[in-house]
mmCIF file of C-alpha atoms in Angstrom:
data_model
loop_
_atom_site.group_PDB
_atom_site.id
_atom_site.type_symbol
_atom_site.label_atom_id
_atom_site.label_comp_id
_atom_site.label_asym_id
_atom_site.label_seq_id
_atom_site.Cartn_x
_atom_site.Cartn_y
_atom_site.Cartn_z
ATOM 1 C CA LEU A 1 -47.065 -1.270 2.443
ATOM 2 C CA GLU A 2 -44.799 -3.887 0.975
ATOM 3 C CA GLU A 3 -42.436 -1.121 -0.297
ATOM 4 C CA ALA A 4 -42.450 0.541 3.125
ATOM 5 C CA ALA A 5 -41.714 -2.797 4.859
ATOM 6 C CA PHE A 6 -38.860 -3.449 2.397
ATOM 7 C CA GLN A 7 -37.383 0.046 3.083
ATOM 8 C CA LEU A 8 -37.630 -0.547 6.856
ATOM 9 C CA GLN A 9 -35.823 -3.886 6.484
ATOM 10 C CA GLN A 10 -33.053 -2.168 4.504
ATOM 11 C CA ILE A 11 -32.640 0.561 7.103
ATOM 12 C CA PHE A 12 -32.617 -2.005 9.905
ATOM 13 C CA ARG A 13 -30.029 -4.101 8.080
ATOM 14 C CA ILE A 14 -27.764 -1.073 7.539
ATOM 15 C CA ASP A 15 -28.215 0.136 11.129
ATOM 16 C CA ILE A 16 -27.270 -3.268 12.543
ATOM 17 C CA SER A 17 -24.202 -3.356 10.303
ATOM 18 C CA ILE A 18 -23.092 0.080 11.437
ATOM 19 C CA ALA A 19 -23.646 -0.839 15.086
ATOM 20 C CA LEU A 20 -21.657 -4.126 14.693
ATOM 21 C CA ASN A 21 -18.817 -2.298 13.015
ATOM 22 C CA ILE A 22 -18.666 0.372 15.761
ATOM 23 C CA LEU A 23 -18.720 -2.398 18.405
ATOM 24 C CA GLY A 24 -15.884 -4.087 16.520
ATOM 25 C CA ILE A 25 -13.811 -0.883 16.501
ATOM 26 C CA GLU A 26 -14.408 -0.356 20.240
ATOM 27 C CA SER A 27 -13.521 -3.966 21.006
ATOM 28 C CA MET A 28 -10.297 -3.702 19.008
ATOM 29 C CA ARG A 29 -9.414 -0.493 20.815
ATOM 30 C CA VAL A 30 -9.598 -2.215 24.231
ATOM 31 C CA GLY A 31 -7.661 -5.246 23.050
ATOM 32 C CA HIS A 32 -10.540 -7.737 22.467
ATOM 33 C CA SER A 33 -9.460 -8.604 18.917
ATOM 34 C CA ARG A 34 -11.443 -11.895 18.652
ATOM 35 C CA VAL A 35 -14.678 -10.118 19.606
ATOM 36 C CA ALA A 36 -13.814 -7.311 17.206
ATOM 37 C CA PHE A 37 -13.226 -9.726 14.348
ATOM 38 C CA THR A 38 -16.578 -11.483 14.997
ATOM 39 C CA CYS A 39 -18.414 -8.142 14.930
ATOM 40 C CA PHE A 40 -16.662 -6.995 11.776
ATOM 41 C CA LYS A 41 -17.381 -10.340 10.083
ATOM 42 C CA LEU A 42 -21.094 -10.257 10.910
ATOM 43 C CA ALA A 43 -21.397 -6.718 9.504
ATOM 44 C CA ALA A 44 -19.219 -7.554 6.500
ATOM 45 C CA ASP A 45 -21.342 -10.564 5.612
ATOM 46 C CA ARG A 46 -24.343 -8.164 5.545
ATOM 47 C CA GLY A 47 -22.542 -6.253 2.799
ATOM 48 C CA TYR A 48 -21.252 -3.275 4.826
ATOM 49 C CA SER A 49 -18.131 -2.007 3.080
ATOM 50 C CA LYS A 50 -16.434 -0.463 6.146
ATOM 51 C CA ALA A 51 -16.733 -3.763 7.996
ATOM 52 C CA GLN A 52 -15.499 -5.670 4.919
ATOM 53 C CA PHE A 53 -12.410 -3.432 4.928
ATOM 54 C CA ASN A 54 -11.902 -4.117 8.671
ATOM 55 C CA VAL A 55 -12.192 -7.861 8.140
ATOM 56 C CA GLY A 56 -9.558 -7.543 5.423
ATOM 57 C CA LEU A 57 -7.234 -5.750 7.879
ATOM 58 C CA CYS A 58 -7.818 -8.482 10.511
ATOM 59 C CA TYR A 59 -6.895 -11.204 8.017
ATOM 60 C CA GLU A 60 -3.920 -9.286 6.682
ATOM 61 C CA HIS A 61 -2.418 -8.668 10.143
ATOM 62 C CA GLY A 62 -3.715 -11.730 11.958
ATOM 63 C CA LYS A 63 -5.798 -9.694 14.457
ATOM 64 C CA GLY A 64 -8.561 -11.782 16.078
ATOM 65 C CA THR A 65 -8.089 -14.486 13.500
ATOM 66 C CA GLU A 66 -5.406 -16.416 11.658
ATOM 67 C CA LYS A 67 -3.378 -14.396 9.172
ATOM 68 C CA ASP A 68 -4.670 -15.195 5.659
ATOM 69 C CA LEU A 69 -3.675 -12.924 2.744
ATOM 70 C CA GLU A 70 -6.093 -14.640 0.335
ATOM 71 C CA LYS A 71 -9.055 -13.927 2.623
ATOM 72 C CA ALA A 72 -7.742 -10.389 3.215
ATOM 73 C CA GLY A 73 -7.711 -9.859 -0.545
ATOM 74 C CA PHE A 74 -11.251 -11.237 -0.868
ATOM 75 C CA TYR A 75 -12.662 -8.798 1.705
ATOM 76 C CA TYR A 76 -10.645 -5.850 0.327
ATOM 77 C CA CYS A 77 -12.105 -6.687 -3.086
ATOM 78 C CA GLN A 78 -15.637 -6.719 -1.652
ATOM 79 C CA ALA A 79 -15.150 -3.307 -0.004
ATOM 80 C CA ALA A 80 -13.357 -1.875 -3.068
ATOM 81 C CA SER A 81 -16.295 -2.856 -5.254
ATOM 82 C CA SER A 82 -18.399 -0.520 -3.077
ATOM 83 C CA CYS A 83 -15.879 2.267 -3.714
ATOM 84 C CA HIS A 84 -14.212 2.184 -0.313
ATOM 85 C CA PRO A 85 -11.044 4.220 -1.013
ATOM 86 C CA MET A 86 -8.670 2.542 1.484
ATOM 87 C CA ALA A 87 -9.918 -0.874 0.365
ATOM 88 C CA GLN A 88 -9.212 0.122 -3.220
ATOM 89 C CA TYR A 89 -5.636 0.936 -2.202
ATOM 90 C CA ARG A 90 -5.195 -2.253 -0.162
ATOM 91 C CA TYR A 91 -6.758 -4.492 -2.819
ATOM 92 C CA ALA A 92 -4.560 -2.879 -5.527
ATOM 93 C CA ARG A 93 -1.483 -3.676 -3.459
ATOM 94 C CA PHE A 94 -2.704 -7.208 -2.932
ATOM 95 C CA LEU A 95 -3.134 -7.586 -6.734
ATOM 96 C CA LEU A 96 0.353 -6.317 -7.447
ATOM 97 C CA GLN A 97 2.097 -8.324 -4.691
ATOM 98 C CA HIS A 98 0.176 -11.552 -4.007
ATOM 99 C CA SER A 99 -2.434 -12.365 -6.642
ATOM 100 C CA PRO A 100 -1.843 -15.033 -9.297
ATOM 101 C CA GLY A 101 -3.374 -14.740 -12.758
ATOM 102 C CA ASN A 102 -2.917 -12.741 -15.974
ATOM 103 C CA ASP A 103 -0.218 -10.170 -15.284
ATOM 104 C CA TRP A 104 -1.521 -7.478 -17.602
ATOM 105 C CA ASP A 105 -5.139 -7.702 -16.374
ATOM 106 C CA ARG A 106 -4.044 -7.691 -12.738
ATOM 107 C CA HIS A 107 -1.670 -4.797 -13.312
ATOM 108 C CA HIS A 108 -4.336 -2.758 -15.176
ATOM 109 C CA LYS A 109 -6.969 -3.387 -12.489
ATOM 110 C CA ALA A 110 -4.532 -2.496 -9.722
ATOM 111 C CA VAL A 111 -3.493 0.785 -11.346
ATOM 112 C CA THR A 112 -7.148 1.723 -11.924
ATOM 113 C CA LEU A 113 -7.954 1.057 -8.243
ATOM 114 C CA LEU A 114 -4.899 3.059 -7.124
ATOM 115 C CA GLU A 115 -5.945 5.986 -9.346
ATOM 116 C CA GLN A 116 -9.478 5.900 -7.832
ATOM 117 C CA ALA A 117 -8.067 5.816 -4.288
ATOM 118 C CA ALA A 118 -5.600 8.616 -5.072
ATOM 119 C CA VAL A 119 -8.346 10.835 -6.475
ATOM 120 C CA ALA A 120 -10.408 10.114 -3.345
ATOM 121 C CA GLY A 121 -7.513 11.544 -1.295
ATOM 122 C CA VAL A 122 -5.781 8.412 0.042
ATOM 123 C CA THR A 123 -2.238 9.670 0.664
ATOM 124 C CA GLU A 124 -0.795 6.114 0.636
ATOM 125 C CA ALA A 125 -2.233 5.567 -2.877
ATOM 126 C CA GLN A 126 -0.843 8.896 -4.105
ATOM 127 C CA ALA A 127 2.616 8.062 -2.752
ATOM 128 C CA TYR A 128 2.513 4.533 -4.166
ATOM 129 C CA LEU A 129 1.438 5.786 -7.595
ATOM 130 C CA GLY A 130 4.117 8.479 -7.584
ATOM 131 C CA VAL A 131 6.917 5.934 -7.029
ATOM 132 C CA PHE A 132 5.216 3.417 -9.302
ATOM 133 C CA TYR A 133 5.156 5.820 -12.258
ATOM 134 C CA MET A 134 8.733 7.018 -11.563
ATOM 135 C CA ARG A 135 10.209 3.525 -11.382
ATOM 136 C CA GLY A 136 8.082 1.651 -13.937
ATOM 137 C CA LEU A 137 9.476 -0.184 -16.957
ATOM 138 C CA GLN A 138 8.394 2.837 -18.987
ATOM 139 C CA PRO A 139 8.687 5.703 -16.475
ATOM 140 C CA GLN A 140 6.025 8.437 -16.672
ATOM 141 C CA GLU A 141 7.901 11.086 -14.716
ATOM 142 C CA LYS A 142 5.423 13.988 -14.988
ATOM 143 C CA ARG A 143 2.587 11.692 -13.874
ATOM 144 C CA GLY A 144 4.682 10.314 -11.055
ATOM 145 C CA LEU A 145 5.603 13.827 -9.884
ATOM 146 C CA LYS A 146 1.918 14.821 -9.881
ATOM 147 C CA TYR A 147 1.079 12.057 -7.433
ATOM 148 C CA LEU A 148 4.171 12.625 -5.284
ATOM 149 C CA LEU A 149 3.184 16.266 -4.923
ATOM 150 C CA LEU A 150 -0.363 15.336 -3.899
ATOM 151 C CA ALA A 151 1.031 12.960 -1.256
ATOM 152 C CA ALA A 152 3.624 15.492 -0.094
ATOM 153 C CA ASN A 153 0.967 18.201 0.252
ATOM 154 C CA SER A 154 -1.050 15.750 2.394
ATOM 155 C CA GLY A 155 1.928 15.610 4.775
ATOM 156 C CA ASP A 156 3.860 12.533 3.536
ATOM 157 C CA ALA A 157 7.514 13.283 4.334
ATOM 158 C CA GLN A 158 8.842 10.428 2.117
ATOM 159 C CA SER A 159 6.964 11.786 -0.899
ATOM 160 C CA ARG A 160 8.293 15.249 -0.134
ATOM 161 C CA TYR A 161 11.786 13.771 -0.242
ATOM 162 C CA HIS A 162 11.049 12.117 -3.611
ATOM 163 C CA VAL A 163 9.800 15.495 -4.941
ATOM 164 C CA GLY A 164 13.168 16.952 -3.906
ATOM 165 C CA VAL A 165 14.931 14.183 -5.888
ATOM 166 C CA CYS A 166 12.781 15.048 -8.909
ATOM 167 C CA TYR A 167 13.798 18.708 -8.744
ATOM 168 C CA GLU A 168 17.459 17.861 -8.128
ATOM 169 C CA GLN A 169 17.665 15.452 -11.054
ATOM 170 C CA GLY A 170 15.139 17.094 -13.406
ATOM 171 C CA LEU A 171 12.677 14.161 -13.427
ATOM 172 C CA GLY A 172 9.344 15.290 -14.820
ATOM 173 C CA VAL A 173 10.261 18.899 -14.125
ATOM 174 C CA GLN A 174 12.921 21.505 -14.981
ATOM 175 C CA GLN A 175 15.998 20.888 -12.790
ATOM 176 C CA ASN A 176 15.977 23.402 -9.917
ATOM 177 C CA LEU A 177 18.414 22.907 -7.040
ATOM 178 C CA ALA A 178 16.912 25.670 -4.892
ATOM 179 C CA GLU A 179 13.484 24.012 -5.156
ATOM 180 C CA ALA A 180 15.095 20.624 -4.420
ATOM 181 C CA LEU A 181 16.636 22.065 -1.228
ATOM 182 C CA ARG A 182 13.286 23.526 -0.166
ATOM 183 C CA HIS A 183 11.596 20.121 -0.453
ATOM 184 C CA TYR A 184 14.518 18.327 1.277
ATOM 185 C CA ARG A 185 14.328 20.815 4.184
ATOM 186 C CA GLN A 186 10.580 20.313 4.542
ATOM 187 C CA SER A 187 10.974 16.537 4.425
ATOM 188 C CA ALA A 188 13.864 16.604 6.962
ATOM 189 C CA ALA A 189 11.862 18.866 9.285
ATOM 190 C CA ALA A 190 9.114 16.242 9.209
ATOM 191 C CA GLY A 191 11.664 13.618 10.334
ATOM 192 C CA ASN A 192 12.753 12.044 7.057
ATOM 193 C CA ARG A 193 16.268 10.557 7.481
ATOM 194 C CA GLN A 194 17.019 10.367 3.732
ATOM 195 C CA ALA A 195 16.258 14.056 3.350
ATOM 196 C CA ARG A 196 18.589 14.933 6.256
ATOM 197 C CA GLU A 197 21.352 12.849 4.635
ATOM 198 C CA ARG A 198 20.785 14.474 1.267
ATOM 199 C CA LEU A 199 21.023 17.955 2.791
ATOM 200 C CA GLN A 200 24.323 17.058 4.451
ATOM 201 C CA ALA A 201 25.638 15.704 1.141
#
């Protein structure tokens, strides 16, 4: 009976968190950002990763609360530790851009989180890694191209443009101007200004 009671408590706790998070999303949708933040925070403090991510967004953008990047990073970290892919991406960016501490440890942790998010299908993480590997102190062009292609195939026009650059300049791949043109055309058709300019050039 004790085990059954414990299981019921867990289910109830999770259900309440889900309900609070949904209420937060609906409140945000109709412009009640303070109510939304309160709902997200209640669910986040119960350990619900989707709500933790939403609290992070609220703090990052100042929606329903004061803008606070440190608190945003804290909640992204909480959600990322539960393998929330977008939180992994956001927390990795936080580590690379805002977090103090040992540079190598922070850099390594951020790259690991970006890799996890990219594998989980987060287009933003794929695009970020693609550029990151292309422009690093020790560029890893083939690895960068791999991630740029993943992001491009998920519909990211900017990554499609970067793939075109790779083919035009032979970065991580055999130089192929026809293939570069194909990628530039696809990127331009999706509205990318740089690709249109490159085609004209």
